[in-house]
Amino acid sequence: MTRRRARIWIGGATSLALAAGGAFVAASPALAATITQVAVSQAGYSASGLKVGSVVADGPLAPGTSCRVLEGSTVVVPSCALNDEGVVWGDRVYTVDFTALDTVGTDYVLEVDGVASPHFQIQDNVWAGYLDEMTAFYRLQRSGVATADVYPSGYSSIAPSAKAFHGPGHLDDAASEDGTIHYDLTGGWYDAGDYGIYGGNQWVGGNIAVSYLRYGDTPAVSFDNDSNGVPDLVDEARFGSEYLLRMLDAFDGGFWDVKGSGSFQHPDKHTDGIVGTKDDRRISGYGVGGSAKAAGTLAATARAVEKALDDGAIPAAAVTEWEAFAARSRAGAEAFYTYADTHRSDPLGGYSTTRGGLDNSLLFAEVELHLLTGDAGYKDSAEATIAATDFTILSNTNYWDLAPLSMAELYPAASPTAQAQIQSYLKKQLDYFLTSTDDTPYGVVDQFKNFGVNEPHVSYVADALRYYELFGDERALEAVQRGLYWVFGNNPWGTSWVSGVGEKSTKFLHTRLDEDAQNQAGTGIVIPGALVSGPNAKDPLDVKSGSPWYADRPVWQDSGQQWRYNEYSVSIQTGLFSALFGLTAVGDAPWDGGTDPAPLAVTSPQTGDYVTGDVTVFADSDLSGLALGPNWAPMATSAGVATGSFNVNGVAPYTNARVDVRGTQADGSQVYSSAHYTVAPPLPNPGSPLLYDGFGKDGLFGVQGYAWANWYNNHAGVGSVTNTTVDGRTVGRFFQNPATSASQAKFQPWHHSVDASGYRYLTVTMRSPSPNLRLRIEVSDADSNHRVTGTAPIAVSNGWNTYSFDLAAFPGLDRSQAKMVFWLQQTADTDGELLVDEVSFTNQASGTAPTLTAISHTGGSLTTDDDVTVQATYTDANGEAPHKVQLVLDGVVRDMTAVDSSDTDVSDGKVYSLTGKWVKGAHSYFVRTTDTTSEVVSSPPTTGVVVQ
């Protein structure tokens, strides 16, 4: 069945150089469009499966644009249809469906207007070719072993980088919190690119065991690539479970994190591996959530081992030993469960479930224990939890919410009442996934935040596949394929986010296994199968970036934030892991049946829009019960347009957030649509300073939660920065221990830059109790560096004072990309301490405020096809040009442009305008401006502008 999309996608950069989307849709560029990506699944496609690719361009493609598929140099599909999906995230997007091509081959490309995609393959079951990478990933994350010893040559079809292999790490894990007691906690998997091992992620071993239990009867799934006679899924589940049993031996059911990452070097270099020395890592972060998850994993592992024994998949000589291990796992699962059940008031611990608290983690344990033991008590408790679980939308990262996995596991054994509840819950989740992934043509769940989207996305993908397995909804199976194509390269960046898969896969993974990560000559690393977190709402180094954002940026360019988009972890991996094993088992099952959800589109605001004050949400739909999230307030509906509102006053500038709309279909199922927006910064004026860092997780840099870094110490010595509380203020404590009076310590807010355009002064509130301390502050842009404190470092008083530095004294400074550096130097070889309460950019009042007059808009009967022009006249008696003149349309902020750019005299009035198409509905707007030396001036609102 050919899918027909009825949604509207608007937004992004336009010929008017506006911000993305919203109520404006600007005219197409006049010049011929340029194709920037021809994107496909670089993992390939199954012969009987869905096959789609995407074409990303900077404008509409000309009619008759060529489209074909080649195998090598041979044209195998001479023409294909380009389906225009409109403007998505600032680009014109076309989709290409070539499902009819079902010939097995390894050298295909999709070519559009002479631009070729990366190469891809078509196989009978393409997913079976990536299963060895899934277990390979976990083997390379093993702690306490030399990974080369458990990774035979040729183990995976995609080879790891040689530098990925490490020696036995952290053989001295772990000491007590006070360092006086040693516990044998060697082994386990390192969680991510760092080397921590966390209780909250101990369910992942259970996911591996469940994959064998669900799909192990498929020959391709039960592979034994290390040739030890045991299926590799069972081997890996056991390795993870052995760590849990050591934790049980140490603490009788409590669970602790073992943290400590060190620098970018192999784990065997972080500590000496000798028990009892001062570098032994210590336990921390006690949490009973880890105990509950450990119970679930041990029970699932015991089930997997019993299945392998029953199937004759364990060598005869090893049967007795494996039986004993299964018995230990069963006993361990029961012990962990009992501990968690009797310590319900204890802390949950890190990475623990937020929905339903401990009951959510215990649900996983109860389901697996019931399936292992047949004890009805576990099932009764699990079903009581399910009955009390209301469906709510949550980013479905599995360590936050184990309910979908647990419910799918229990369903075949559940009571009829519980089965109905489970199906209802999982159906609601599938409806959310289907309608969220329909927001764009890429099939990705619409949940972009400040940590990549791929982890929640693949979690939903895995849950959708389990729903298909239980209930046969072919829409779920189609969505699973689309969702994986996103991960493997069918996205605006044309990037496969699975390491080693495809011509253009992520190279610069955030991992300390890459000892060259901070070397500018480094070429990255391959960790076979590792899925990175992927696109963010914004570039973490540039709050003004487009949305969503991704770049494969190495650590040396971004040592502070790279983990937000190129991080992998044992938890991120699980959705992909489950989906690939499941699709291998599903084989060539039909996927193109079912009815698409009804259309629903948020037409304003749109992803990338900047908003201020009261924001009106417009949704185009004929559904009933239209409601605005997160509290699902009813929306007003008229002529197929629903409206609601929210307010962003008091929300920090550049905050990224999501607006959700929900409607109800005739059958009672719900449809969702979302858009992401950014809170606009205030226009620069004396009354609205721009807070950069208040050292209490506030301000443009401070909100990220980082302390400033001591990058460098000139002429020896050491420095450090900590955020603390002094005199009742949250402050940054900048400390220098010099080697001599010539020592200088350099402090910087990582690589962060700020748009301080429109602000004249850098203002710092600080004091120093160190009489020998001297401070130099530098502000730089891409081309120049300026000592704003003067030619000589300054002394700082011991009392709290506010210092302002005039940036106008440096006309060569581009304040739109300002970077700051604090240098400390002592006049003698004594320690120095600087306490900073606040760093801001400010203005001072002077002159008179400008005026806005002659506000007008295009009159008459307006439709969505009409261009609407808004005009305003800016006048400033002091002759000060505006920093900006902005149209605020339904809360969405747009920059207006001068009608006559040659008119430089604003004292007698200068006209500004903006033209674009408005979405359907009743609109209101006002115009605002500032000359930066007086308060913001806004025109009275104009209301009731109707567009049909």
Tab-separated table of C-alpha atoms in Angstrom, residues 183-188 202 237-255 290-291 293-295 297-299 301-302 305 321-336:
chain	number	residue	atom	x	y	z
A	183	TYR	CA	34.438	-5.186	47.504
A	184	ASP	CA	34.974	-7.485	44.536
A	185	LEU	CA	33.079	-5.566	41.872
A	186	THR	CA	35.172	-6.342	38.828
A	187	GLY	CA	33.417	-6.996	35.547
A	188	GLY	CA	30.196	-5.640	34.130
A	202	GLN	CA	21.359	-2.923	35.020
A	237	ALA	CA	23.591	-12.025	29.262
A	238	ARG	CA	25.655	-14.191	31.588
A	239	PHE	CA	28.578	-11.768	31.596
A	240	GLY	CA	26.318	-8.936	32.710
A	241	SER	CA	24.598	-11.109	35.305
A	242	GLU	CA	27.849	-12.201	36.899
A	243	TYR	CA	28.476	-8.575	37.869
A	244	LEU	CA	25.054	-8.434	39.508
A	245	LEU	CA	25.824	-11.529	41.545
A	246	ARG	CA	29.049	-9.929	42.787
A	247	MET	CA	27.030	-6.882	43.834
A	248	LEU	CA	24.635	-9.182	45.685
A	249	ASP	CA	27.517	-10.943	47.445
A	250	ALA	CA	28.885	-7.572	48.544
A	251	PHE	CA	25.702	-5.861	49.737
A	252	ASP	CA	22.965	-8.478	50.179
A	253	GLY	CA	20.618	-6.717	47.770
A	254	GLY	CA	21.571	-3.063	47.813
A	255	PHE	CA	22.976	-1.581	44.627
A	290	GLY	CA	19.220	-0.844	40.600
A	291	SER	CA	18.263	-3.726	42.894
A	293	LYS	CA	16.395	-3.989	37.744
A	294	ALA	CA	19.070	-6.486	38.742
A	295	ALA	CA	16.293	-8.845	39.855
A	297	THR	CA	17.923	-9.164	34.582
A	298	LEU	CA	18.934	-12.173	36.664
A	299	ALA	CA	15.495	-13.745	36.228
A	301	THR	CA	19.080	-14.545	32.242
A	302	ALA	CA	18.077	-17.655	34.193
A	305	VAL	CA	20.015	-20.231	30.156
A	321	GLU	CA	28.125	-25.695	35.396
A	322	TRP	CA	25.499	-23.746	33.416
A	323	GLU	CA	22.697	-25.360	35.427
A	324	ALA	CA	24.418	-24.182	38.592
A	325	PHE	CA	24.727	-20.684	37.161
A	326	ALA	CA	21.020	-20.642	36.283
A	327	ALA	CA	20.193	-21.655	39.855
A	328	ARG	CA	22.434	-18.890	41.255
A	329	SER	CA	20.773	-16.381	38.949
A	330	ARG	CA	17.317	-17.471	40.068
A	331	ALA	CA	18.261	-17.204	43.734
A	332	GLY	CA	19.921	-13.849	43.084
A	333	ALA	CA	16.843	-12.519	41.321
A	334	GLU	CA	14.656	-13.459	44.261
A	335	ALA	CA	17.104	-11.947	46.758
A	336	PHE	CA	17.348	-8.645	44.866
